[in-house]
XYZ file of C-alpha atoms in Angstrom:
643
model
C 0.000 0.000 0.000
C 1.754 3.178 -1.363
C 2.355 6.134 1.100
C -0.772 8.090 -0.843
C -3.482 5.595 -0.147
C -2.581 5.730 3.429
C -2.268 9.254 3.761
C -6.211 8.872 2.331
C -7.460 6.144 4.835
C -5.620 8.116 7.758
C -7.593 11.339 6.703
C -10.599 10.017 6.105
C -10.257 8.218 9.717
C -9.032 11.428 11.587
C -12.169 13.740 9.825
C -14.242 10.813 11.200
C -12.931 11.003 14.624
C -13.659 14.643 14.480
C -16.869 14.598 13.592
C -17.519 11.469 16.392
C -16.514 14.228 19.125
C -18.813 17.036 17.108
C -22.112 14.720 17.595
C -20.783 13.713 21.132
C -21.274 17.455 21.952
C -24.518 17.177 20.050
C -25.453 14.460 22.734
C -26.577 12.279 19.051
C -25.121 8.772 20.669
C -25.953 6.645 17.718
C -24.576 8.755 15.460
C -21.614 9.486 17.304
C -20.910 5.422 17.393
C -21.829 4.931 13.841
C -18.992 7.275 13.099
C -16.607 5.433 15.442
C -16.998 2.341 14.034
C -16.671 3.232 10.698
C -13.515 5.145 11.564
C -12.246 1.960 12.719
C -13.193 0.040 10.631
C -11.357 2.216 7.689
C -8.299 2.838 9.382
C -8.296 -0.878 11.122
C -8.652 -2.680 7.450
C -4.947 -1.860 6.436
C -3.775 -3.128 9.754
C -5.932 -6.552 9.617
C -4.504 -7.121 6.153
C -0.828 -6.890 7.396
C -1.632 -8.908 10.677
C -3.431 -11.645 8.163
C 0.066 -11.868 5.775
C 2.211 -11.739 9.138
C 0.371 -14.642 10.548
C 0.431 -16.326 7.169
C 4.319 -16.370 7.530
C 3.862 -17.088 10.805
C 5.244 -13.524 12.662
C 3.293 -11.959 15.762
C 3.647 -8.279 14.786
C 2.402 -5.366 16.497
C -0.232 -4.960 13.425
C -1.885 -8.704 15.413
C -1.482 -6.880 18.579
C -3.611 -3.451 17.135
C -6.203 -5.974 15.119
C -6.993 -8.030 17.833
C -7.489 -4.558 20.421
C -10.098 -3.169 17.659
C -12.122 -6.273 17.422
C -12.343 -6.919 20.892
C -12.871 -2.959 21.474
C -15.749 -2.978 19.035
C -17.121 -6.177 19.654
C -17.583 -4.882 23.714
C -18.984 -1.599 22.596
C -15.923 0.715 23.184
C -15.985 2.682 20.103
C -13.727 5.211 21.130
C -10.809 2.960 22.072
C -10.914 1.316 18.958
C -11.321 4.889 16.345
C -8.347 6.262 17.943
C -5.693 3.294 18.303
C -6.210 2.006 14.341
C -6.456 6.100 13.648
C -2.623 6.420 15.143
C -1.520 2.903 13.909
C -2.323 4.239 10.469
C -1.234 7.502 10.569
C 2.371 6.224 12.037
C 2.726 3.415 8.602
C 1.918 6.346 6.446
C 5.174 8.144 7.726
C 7.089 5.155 7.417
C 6.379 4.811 3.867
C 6.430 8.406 2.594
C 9.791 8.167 4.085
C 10.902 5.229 1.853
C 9.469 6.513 -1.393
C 11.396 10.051 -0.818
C 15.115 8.120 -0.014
C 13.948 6.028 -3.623
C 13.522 9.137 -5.534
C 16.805 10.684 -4.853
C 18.054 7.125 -6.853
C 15.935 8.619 -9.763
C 17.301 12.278 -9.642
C 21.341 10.699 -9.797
C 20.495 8.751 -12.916
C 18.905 11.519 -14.525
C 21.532 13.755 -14.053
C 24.315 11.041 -15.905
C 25.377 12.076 -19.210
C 23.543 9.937 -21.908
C 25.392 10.869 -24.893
C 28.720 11.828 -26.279
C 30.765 13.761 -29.530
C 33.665 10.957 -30.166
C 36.178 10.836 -32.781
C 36.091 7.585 -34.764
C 37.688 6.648 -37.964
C 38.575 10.723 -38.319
C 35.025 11.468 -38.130
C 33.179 13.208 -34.714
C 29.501 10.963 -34.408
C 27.370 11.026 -31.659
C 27.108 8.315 -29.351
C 25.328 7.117 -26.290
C 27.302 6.425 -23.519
C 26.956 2.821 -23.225
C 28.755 2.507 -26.926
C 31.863 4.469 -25.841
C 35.135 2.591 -25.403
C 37.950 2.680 -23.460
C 40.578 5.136 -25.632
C 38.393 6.836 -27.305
C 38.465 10.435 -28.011
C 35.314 12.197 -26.932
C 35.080 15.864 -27.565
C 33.537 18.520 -25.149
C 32.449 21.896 -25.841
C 31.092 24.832 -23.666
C 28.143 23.857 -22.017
C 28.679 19.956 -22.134
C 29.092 17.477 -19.596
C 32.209 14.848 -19.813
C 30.687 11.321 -20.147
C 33.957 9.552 -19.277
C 36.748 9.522 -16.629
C 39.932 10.569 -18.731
C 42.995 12.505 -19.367
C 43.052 15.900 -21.449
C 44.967 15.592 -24.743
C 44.424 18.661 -26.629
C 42.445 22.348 -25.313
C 41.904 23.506 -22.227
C 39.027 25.039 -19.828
C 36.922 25.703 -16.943
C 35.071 22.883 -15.429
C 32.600 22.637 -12.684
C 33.159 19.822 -10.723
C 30.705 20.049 -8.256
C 29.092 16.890 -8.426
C 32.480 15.156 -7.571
C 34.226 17.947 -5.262
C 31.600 19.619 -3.806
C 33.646 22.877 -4.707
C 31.749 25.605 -6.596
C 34.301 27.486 -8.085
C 35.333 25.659 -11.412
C 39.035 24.501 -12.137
C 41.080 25.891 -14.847
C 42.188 22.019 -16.871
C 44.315 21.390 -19.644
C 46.642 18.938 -21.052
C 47.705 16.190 -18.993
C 44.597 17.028 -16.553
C 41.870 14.419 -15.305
C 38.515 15.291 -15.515
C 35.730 13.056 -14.562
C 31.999 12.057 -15.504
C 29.361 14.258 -14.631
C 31.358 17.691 -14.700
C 30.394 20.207 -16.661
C 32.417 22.410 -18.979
C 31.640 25.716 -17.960
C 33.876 27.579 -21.095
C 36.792 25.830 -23.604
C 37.094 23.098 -25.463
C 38.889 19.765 -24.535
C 39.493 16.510 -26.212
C 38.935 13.618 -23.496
C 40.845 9.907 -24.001
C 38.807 7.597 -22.248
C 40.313 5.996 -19.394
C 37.127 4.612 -17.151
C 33.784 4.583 -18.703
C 30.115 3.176 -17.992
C 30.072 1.786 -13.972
C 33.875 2.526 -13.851
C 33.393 6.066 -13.777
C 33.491 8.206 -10.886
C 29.964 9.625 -11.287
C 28.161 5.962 -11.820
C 30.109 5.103 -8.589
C 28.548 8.064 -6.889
C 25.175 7.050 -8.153
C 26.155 2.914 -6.738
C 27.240 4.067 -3.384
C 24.197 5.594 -2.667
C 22.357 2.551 -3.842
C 24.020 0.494 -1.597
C 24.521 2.667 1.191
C 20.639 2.706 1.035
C 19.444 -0.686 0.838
C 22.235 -2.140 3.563
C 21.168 0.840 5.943
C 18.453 -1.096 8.055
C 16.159 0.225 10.784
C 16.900 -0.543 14.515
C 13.617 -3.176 15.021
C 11.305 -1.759 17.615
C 10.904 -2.693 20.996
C 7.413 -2.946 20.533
C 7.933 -5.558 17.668
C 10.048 -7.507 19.449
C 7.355 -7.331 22.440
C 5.084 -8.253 20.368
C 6.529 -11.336 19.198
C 6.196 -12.676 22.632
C 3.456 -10.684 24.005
C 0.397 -11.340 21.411
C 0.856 -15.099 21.052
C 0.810 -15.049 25.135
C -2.349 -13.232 25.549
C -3.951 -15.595 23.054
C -3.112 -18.318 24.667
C -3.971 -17.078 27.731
C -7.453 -15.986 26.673
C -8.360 -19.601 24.928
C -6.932 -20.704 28.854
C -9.288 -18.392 29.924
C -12.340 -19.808 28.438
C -11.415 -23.205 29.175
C -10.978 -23.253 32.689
C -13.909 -20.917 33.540
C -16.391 -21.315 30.794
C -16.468 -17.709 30.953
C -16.690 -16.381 27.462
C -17.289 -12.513 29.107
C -14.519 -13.034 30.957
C -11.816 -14.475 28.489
C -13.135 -11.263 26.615
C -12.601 -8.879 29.308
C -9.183 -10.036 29.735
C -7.910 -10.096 26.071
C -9.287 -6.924 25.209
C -7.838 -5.104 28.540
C -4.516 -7.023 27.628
C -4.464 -5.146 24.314
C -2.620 -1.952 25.488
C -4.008 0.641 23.529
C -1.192 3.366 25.418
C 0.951 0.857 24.748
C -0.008 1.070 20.502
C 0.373 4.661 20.415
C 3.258 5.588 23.060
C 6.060 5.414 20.491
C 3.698 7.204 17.450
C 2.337 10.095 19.617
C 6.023 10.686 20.961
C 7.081 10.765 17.194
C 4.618 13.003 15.923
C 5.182 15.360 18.809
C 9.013 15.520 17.947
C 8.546 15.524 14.434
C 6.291 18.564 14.279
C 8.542 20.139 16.473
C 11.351 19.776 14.902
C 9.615 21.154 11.919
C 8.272 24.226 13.324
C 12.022 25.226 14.090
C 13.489 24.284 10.632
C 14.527 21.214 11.077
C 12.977 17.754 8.652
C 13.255 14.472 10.218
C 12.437 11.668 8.500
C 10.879 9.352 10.609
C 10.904 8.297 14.470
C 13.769 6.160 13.703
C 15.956 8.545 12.267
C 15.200 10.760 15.338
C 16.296 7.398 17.214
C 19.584 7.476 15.694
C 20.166 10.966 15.596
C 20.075 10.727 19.507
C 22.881 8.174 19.599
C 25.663 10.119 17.673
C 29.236 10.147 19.463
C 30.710 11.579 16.068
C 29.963 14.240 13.643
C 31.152 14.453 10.170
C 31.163 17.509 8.027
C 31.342 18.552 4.516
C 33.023 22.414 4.238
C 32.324 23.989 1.324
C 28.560 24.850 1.468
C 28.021 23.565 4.674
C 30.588 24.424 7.259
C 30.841 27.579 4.849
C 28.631 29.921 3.446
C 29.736 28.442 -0.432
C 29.337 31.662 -1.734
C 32.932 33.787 -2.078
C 33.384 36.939 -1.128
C 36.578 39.478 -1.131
C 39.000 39.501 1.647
C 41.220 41.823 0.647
C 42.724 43.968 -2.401
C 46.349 44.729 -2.429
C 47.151 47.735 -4.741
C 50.187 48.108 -6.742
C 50.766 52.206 -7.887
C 47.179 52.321 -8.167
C 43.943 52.788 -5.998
C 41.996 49.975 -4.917
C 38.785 51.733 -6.517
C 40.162 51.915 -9.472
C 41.531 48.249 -9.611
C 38.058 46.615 -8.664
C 36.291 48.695 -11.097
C 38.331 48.104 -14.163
C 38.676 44.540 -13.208
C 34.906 43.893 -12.568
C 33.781 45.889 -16.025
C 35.826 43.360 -17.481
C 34.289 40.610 -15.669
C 31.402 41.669 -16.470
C 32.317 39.436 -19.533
C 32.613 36.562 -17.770
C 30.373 33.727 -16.272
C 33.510 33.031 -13.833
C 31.864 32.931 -9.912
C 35.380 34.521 -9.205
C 34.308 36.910 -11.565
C 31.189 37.688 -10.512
C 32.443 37.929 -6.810
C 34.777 40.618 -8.385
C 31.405 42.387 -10.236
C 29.162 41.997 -7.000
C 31.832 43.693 -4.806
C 32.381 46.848 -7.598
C 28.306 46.971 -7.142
C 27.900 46.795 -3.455
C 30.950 50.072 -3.289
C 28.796 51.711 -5.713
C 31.766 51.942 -8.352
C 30.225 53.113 -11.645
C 30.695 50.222 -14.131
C 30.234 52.320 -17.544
C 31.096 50.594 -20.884
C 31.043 46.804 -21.720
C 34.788 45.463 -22.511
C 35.548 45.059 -25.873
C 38.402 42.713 -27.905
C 37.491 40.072 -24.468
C 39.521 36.512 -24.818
C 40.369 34.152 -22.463
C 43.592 33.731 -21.796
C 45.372 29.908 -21.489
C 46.538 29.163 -17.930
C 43.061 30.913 -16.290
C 42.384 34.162 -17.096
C 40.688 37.166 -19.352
C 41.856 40.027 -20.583
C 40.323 43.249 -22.762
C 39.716 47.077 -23.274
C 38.228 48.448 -20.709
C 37.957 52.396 -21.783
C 41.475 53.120 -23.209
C 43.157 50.549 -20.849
C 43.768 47.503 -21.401
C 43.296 44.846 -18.517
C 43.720 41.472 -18.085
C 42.397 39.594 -14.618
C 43.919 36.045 -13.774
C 45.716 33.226 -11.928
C 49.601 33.582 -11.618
C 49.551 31.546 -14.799
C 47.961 34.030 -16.676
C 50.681 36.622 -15.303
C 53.021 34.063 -16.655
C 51.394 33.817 -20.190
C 51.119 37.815 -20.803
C 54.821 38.467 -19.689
C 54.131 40.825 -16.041
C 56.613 40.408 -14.110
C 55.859 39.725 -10.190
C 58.104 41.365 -7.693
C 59.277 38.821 -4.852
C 57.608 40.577 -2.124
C 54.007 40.561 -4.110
C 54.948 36.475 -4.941
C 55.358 35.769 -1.215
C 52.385 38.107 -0.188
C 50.154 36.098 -2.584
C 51.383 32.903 -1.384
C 50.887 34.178 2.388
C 47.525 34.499 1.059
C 46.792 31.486 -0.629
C 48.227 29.676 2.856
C 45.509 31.874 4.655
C 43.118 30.203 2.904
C 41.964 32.449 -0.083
C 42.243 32.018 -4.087
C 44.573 34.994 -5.492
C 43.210 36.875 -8.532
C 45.998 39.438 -10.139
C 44.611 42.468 -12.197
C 46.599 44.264 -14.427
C 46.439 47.504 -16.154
C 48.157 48.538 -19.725
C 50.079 44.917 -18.884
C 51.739 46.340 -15.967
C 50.585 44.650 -12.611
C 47.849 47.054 -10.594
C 46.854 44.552 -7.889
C 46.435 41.208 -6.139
C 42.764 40.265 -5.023
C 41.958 37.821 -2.144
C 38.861 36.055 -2.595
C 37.586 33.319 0.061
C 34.575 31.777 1.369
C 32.789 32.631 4.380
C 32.508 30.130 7.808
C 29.087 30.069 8.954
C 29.379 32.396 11.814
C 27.436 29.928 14.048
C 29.206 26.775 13.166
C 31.992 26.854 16.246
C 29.610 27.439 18.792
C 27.467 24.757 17.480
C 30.205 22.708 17.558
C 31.275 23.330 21.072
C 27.780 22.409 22.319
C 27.518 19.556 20.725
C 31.058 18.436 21.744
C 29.625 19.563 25.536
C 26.416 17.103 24.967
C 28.361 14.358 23.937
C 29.554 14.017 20.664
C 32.994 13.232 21.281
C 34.739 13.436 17.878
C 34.523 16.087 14.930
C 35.350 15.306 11.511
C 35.834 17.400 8.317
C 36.009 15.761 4.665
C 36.457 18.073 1.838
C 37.731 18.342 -1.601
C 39.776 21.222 -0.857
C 43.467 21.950 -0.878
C 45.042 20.901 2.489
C 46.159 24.328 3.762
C 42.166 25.410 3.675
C 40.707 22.455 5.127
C 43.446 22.823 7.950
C 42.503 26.172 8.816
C 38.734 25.396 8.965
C 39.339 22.765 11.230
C 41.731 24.868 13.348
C 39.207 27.764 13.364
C 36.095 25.079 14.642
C 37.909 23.112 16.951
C 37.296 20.337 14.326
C 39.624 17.205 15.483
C 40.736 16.107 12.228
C 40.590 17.172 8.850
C 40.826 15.709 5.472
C 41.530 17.129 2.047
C 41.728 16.360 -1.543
C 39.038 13.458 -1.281
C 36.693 12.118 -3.896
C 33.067 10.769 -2.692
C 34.180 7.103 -2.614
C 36.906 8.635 -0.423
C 34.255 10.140 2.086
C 32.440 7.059 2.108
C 35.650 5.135 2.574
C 35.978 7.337 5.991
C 32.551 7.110 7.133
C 32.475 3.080 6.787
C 35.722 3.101 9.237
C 34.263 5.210 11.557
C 31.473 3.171 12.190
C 33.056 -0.035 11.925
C 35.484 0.872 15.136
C 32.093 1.314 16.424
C 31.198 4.713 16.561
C 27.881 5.965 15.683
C 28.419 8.639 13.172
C 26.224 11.330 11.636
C 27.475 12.993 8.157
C 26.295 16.228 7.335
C 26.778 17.998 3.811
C 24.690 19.716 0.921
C 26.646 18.204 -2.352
C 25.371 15.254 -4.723
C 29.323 14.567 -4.338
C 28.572 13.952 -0.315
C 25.093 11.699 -1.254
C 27.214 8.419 -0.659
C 28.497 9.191 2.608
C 25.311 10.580 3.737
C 23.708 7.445 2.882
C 26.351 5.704 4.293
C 26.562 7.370 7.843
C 24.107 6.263 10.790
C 22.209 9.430 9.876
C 22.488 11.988 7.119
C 22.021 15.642 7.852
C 21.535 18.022 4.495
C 21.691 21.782 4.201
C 18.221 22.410 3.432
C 19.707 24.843 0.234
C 21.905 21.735 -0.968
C 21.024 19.602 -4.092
C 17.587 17.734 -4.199
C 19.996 14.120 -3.984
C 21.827 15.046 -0.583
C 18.011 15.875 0.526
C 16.678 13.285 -0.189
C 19.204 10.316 0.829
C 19.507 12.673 4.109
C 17.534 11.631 7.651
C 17.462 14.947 8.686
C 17.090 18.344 6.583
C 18.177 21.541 8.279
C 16.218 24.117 6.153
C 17.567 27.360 7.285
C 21.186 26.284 6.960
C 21.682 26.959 10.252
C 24.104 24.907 12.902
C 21.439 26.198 15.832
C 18.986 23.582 13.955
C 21.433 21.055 13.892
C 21.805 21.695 17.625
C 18.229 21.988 18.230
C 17.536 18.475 16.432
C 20.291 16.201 18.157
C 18.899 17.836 21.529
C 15.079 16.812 20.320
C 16.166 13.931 19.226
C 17.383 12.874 22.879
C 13.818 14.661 24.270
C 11.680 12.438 22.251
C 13.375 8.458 22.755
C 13.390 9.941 26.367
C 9.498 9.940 26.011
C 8.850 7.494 23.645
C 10.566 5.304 26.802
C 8.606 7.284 29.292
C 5.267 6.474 27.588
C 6.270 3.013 26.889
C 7.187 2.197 30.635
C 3.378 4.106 31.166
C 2.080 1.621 29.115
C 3.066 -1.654 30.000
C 3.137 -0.951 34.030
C -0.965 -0.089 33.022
C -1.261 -3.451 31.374
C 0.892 -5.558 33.988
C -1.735 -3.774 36.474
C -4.670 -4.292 34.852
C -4.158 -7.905 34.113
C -3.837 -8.538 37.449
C -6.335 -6.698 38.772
C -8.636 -9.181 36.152
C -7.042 -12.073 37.070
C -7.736 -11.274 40.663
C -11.322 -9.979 40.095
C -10.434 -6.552 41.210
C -10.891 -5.009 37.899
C -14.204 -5.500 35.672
C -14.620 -4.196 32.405
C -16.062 -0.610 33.211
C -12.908 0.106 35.625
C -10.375 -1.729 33.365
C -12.027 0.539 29.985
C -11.455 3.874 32.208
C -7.857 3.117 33.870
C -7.115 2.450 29.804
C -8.551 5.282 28.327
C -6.217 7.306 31.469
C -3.389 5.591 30.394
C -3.817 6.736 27.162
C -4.347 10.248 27.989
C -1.448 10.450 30.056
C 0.587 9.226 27.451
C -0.548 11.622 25.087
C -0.372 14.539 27.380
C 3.569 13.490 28.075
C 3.860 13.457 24.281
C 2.293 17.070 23.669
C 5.258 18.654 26.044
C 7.365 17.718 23.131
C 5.562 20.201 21.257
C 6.481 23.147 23.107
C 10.525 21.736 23.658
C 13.347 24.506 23.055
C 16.948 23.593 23.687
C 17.715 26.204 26.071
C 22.001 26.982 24.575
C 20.137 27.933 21.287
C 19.647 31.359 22.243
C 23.610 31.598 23.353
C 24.331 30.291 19.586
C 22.257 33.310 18.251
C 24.062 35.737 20.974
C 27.513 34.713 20.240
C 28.163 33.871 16.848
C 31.642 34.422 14.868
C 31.485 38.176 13.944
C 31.190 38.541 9.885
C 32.721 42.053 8.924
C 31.824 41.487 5.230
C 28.282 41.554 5.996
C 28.535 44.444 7.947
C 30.504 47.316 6.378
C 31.509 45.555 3.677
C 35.262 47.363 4.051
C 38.474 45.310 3.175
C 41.033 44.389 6.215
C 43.833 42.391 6.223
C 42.900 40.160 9.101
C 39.773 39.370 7.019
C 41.181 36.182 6.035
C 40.753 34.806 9.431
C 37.124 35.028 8.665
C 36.931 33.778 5.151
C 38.154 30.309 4.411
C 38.012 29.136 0.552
């Protein structure tokens, strides 16, 4: 039964229920009833039908336990009992399987995004083929715009390419001959020529798109304790009941006892908990897929983080413009008028920054090329200007003095990507670019260490000097660079086979695999649709405070779920001996349940109303962001800006 249907019969059940408590009011009795039963009857049917195929294969689940309290409930008269505990059974299975059908989904949404065809040189001719017919050696041909269908080597052209979907990183990498490039990435500007090294499953991307797979379907849920009680509990009070009959003839009696045996606080302790939590979580940002996910979530000892995107901002900003015989308003606005030219994000970092100064940008550049080793260059005005890597210093002949050199390097160890402007081919200045740290993140990450999460992890595809100074910045225990998804995965699987129970968190298709892989996987609520939906747990404001909030909720809500659980059974074990002792009749046994189940509800609903009490000293205390402030350029900026 698809997640849809339920959704349906749950509705339908709950509008039922409703209405039942509208006629109460109305003091119309048989009306009221009539409505009862046909609420449970609706939203008991799905329930009998997965009892009847459990029994078949000979398995006491819960879904026995919940059939056999409805029929008793509504062969006894108590209408009530039995609307409201198939009304929660049903409501709790349609969560279950909306959650399954979203985690397939993001299976769809990685295939989809595969290259399916390919421009390959064969017999001196360029054809067109699909993927599947490409072999290893062959020369495929990219242009502008396209995505590379094969892992491979570069062996003619050059240009940008956005490797996102295997890095993570958004700034695209300057490639040419000799460089490897993978499937998926797309060609942002050039041309290359691409000899097939991997291709089909071998490549990087179709590994990507396995992992996940895998990751998925080997990722099982913790069984409930109230499956396992079941197991043993619902043959036992079967038994008991035919006992029942047969020693006192008593057919009132066996029924009294099996249908105050069915615990109807018992059916709905863990689902009202869940619900509770769930909404809660919601209301304050955060998606969690399922009770069980919150389950795991609450059982974390270590954390594992993506950085670009998600322990940063992902979006770069400028940390810093050194001038050379020129003023710095100057430099950024001849530089961004002829990066205005440009689809570069460096470039439109440079553009955005001109904007926010309010430096007039006047004419569009004209005679614009790219230049080889990264880099454009035109006539902006009168002047010519060129704006590049050191490469592209290299290619038009400026010379750069040994103090700017070891200033830019400085840099480039501070974590920021140099961009040199020059003017009439004479070197005018060296800009800093850089991401941004979330300005929450290390006083998240303190109060999580403080809650117990003992070990903090960062895997990125960044350059090793970066990733160090994150880490160093966040308190982050270790930190690793350079990696490719399988890599992250690789990590992940260690962690939790020296038996640690480890949450990933990340917003890039590149980290879907080691999301899947992890205990539970956390996704920046502005990452890709795939990292959303193989995640457990969606924090939609991008905000570490949610990320508190939720591991902090998670713990509140198996604290109740246990809570209403131990309500439940010490009820039943009470009850049942109150029966067997002919202290309790029917009418007494009915009202202790229906308390029971109120207090378990009631113990649920504080759930609703839970706030972790440090997220207000997150908000109060956050790392300062001088960028988004007064937008001025410092030189100790790049303490704040990691790339």
């Amino acid at each position: 039964m698809t997640g849809k249907v339920k959704a349906q019969i749950a509705a339908v059940s709950g509008g039922l229920l409703l209405l039942a408590v509208v006629l109460h009011l109305m003091e119309w009795v048989v009306a009221r009833d009539t409505a009862l039963f046909i609420a449970s009857v609706i939203a008991g049917a799905p329930t009998a039908i997965s009892a009847y195929k459990a029994a078949k294969a000979k398995a006491f689940s819960i879904d026995l336990l919940v059939t056999i309290a409805v029929i008793g409930a509504l062969v006894i008269g108590e209408y009530v009992e039995a609307a409201v505990v198939s009304f929660l059974f049903v409501f709790g299975a349609y969560l279950e399987v909306r959650t399954l059908e979203k985690t397939r989904r993001s299976l769809r949404d990685l295939v989809d995004m595969a290259p399916q065809e390919a421009q390959v040189v064969r017999d001196g001719q360029t054809v067109t083929l699909a993927v599947d017919d490409i072999i290893e050696g062959d020369h495929v041909l990219v242009q502008t715009g396209g995505k590379v269908a094969v892992d491979g080597t570069i062996v003619s052209g050059q240009g940008l390419l956005n490797e996102a979907t295997i890095t993570g990183e958004p700034v695209p990498r300057s490639k040419t001959t000799g460089d490897t490039v993978y499937s998926g990435t797309i060609l942002d500007n050039g041309y290359i020529e691409v000899v097939a090294d991997r291709i089909g499953d071998d490549t990087t991307f179709a590994q990507i798109i396995e992992l996940v797979e895998e990751a998925q379907e080997t990722k099982t849920k913790a069984q409930r304790f109230l499956d396992k009680f079941a197991n043993v509990y619902t043959p036992a009070i079967i038994v008991l009941s035919v006992l029942v009959v047969v020693v006192t003839r008593d057919v009132e009696f066996a029924l009294t006892f099996l249908v105050i045996a069915c615990p109807g606080a018992l059916v709905i302790s863990t689902p009202v908990s869940m619900v509770a939590g769930l909404g809660n979580g919601a209301r304050h940002g955060v998606l969690v897929k399922g009770g069980d996910a919150l389950e795991r979530l609450s059982k974390i000892d270590t954390l594992v983080f993506d950085k670009t995107g998600t322990l940063t901002m992902g979006r770069p900003e400028i940390t810093e413009i050194r001038t050379v015989d020129t003023d710095e308003s100057t430099v950024l606005a001849l530089a961004a008028q002829l990066e205005r030219a440009s689809e570069h994000p460096l470039g439109r970092t440079v553009v955005e920054e001109a904007q926010n100064r309010g430096l007039p940008l006047g004419e569009s550049p004209t005679e614009v090329e790219v230049i080889a080793g990264g880099g454009i260059r035109g006539i902006v005005g009168s002047r010519r200007v060129a704006v590049g890597s050191k490469r592209m210093l290299a290619s038009t002949d400026v010379a750069l003095p040994d103090e700017l050199a070891e200033y830019a390097d400085a840099r480039e160890r501070a974590g920021n990507t140099v961009v040199f402007a020059t003017i009439d081919e004479r070197l005018a200045g060296i800009i800093s670019i850089a991401d941004q740290i979330r300005p929450e993140a290390a006083a998240a990450i303190a109060t999580l260490r403080g809650r117990g999460v003992k070990q903090f992890y960062m895997l990125t595809g960044d350059n090793r000097h970066t990733a160090e100074l994150v880490a160093a910045q966040l308190g982050i225990d270790h930190a690793e660079s350079e990696l490719l998804p399988q890599d992250k995965v690789r990590i992940v699987s260690e962690l939790k086979a020296q038996g640690h129970h480890v949450g990933m968190i990340g917003d890039g298709i590149n980290d879907a695999p080691a999301i899947a892989t992890a205990d539970v996987g956390i996704a920046m609520g502005a990452g890709t649709d795939v990292s959303i939906q193989t995640a457990d747990v969606i924090l939609m404001g991008n905000r570490f405070d949610q990320l508190v909030h939720a591991h902090s909720l998670a713990k509140a809500t198996v604290h109740n779920m246990l809570q209403n659980t131990v309500i439940a059974i010490g009820t039943v074990v009470l009850l049942l001996t109150g029966v067997l002792t002919h202290q309790v009749f029917m009418s007494t046994g009915m009202l202790v349940h229906e308390a029971s189940v109120l207090i378990v509800i009631l113990n649920a609903v504080r759930l609703v109303r839970y706030r972790d009490k440090g997220i207000n000293r997150l908000h109060a205390n956050p790392v300062r962001n001088p960028v988004g402030g007064d937008r001025t350029i410092a030189g100790d900026r790049a303490a704040q800006r990691i790339g």
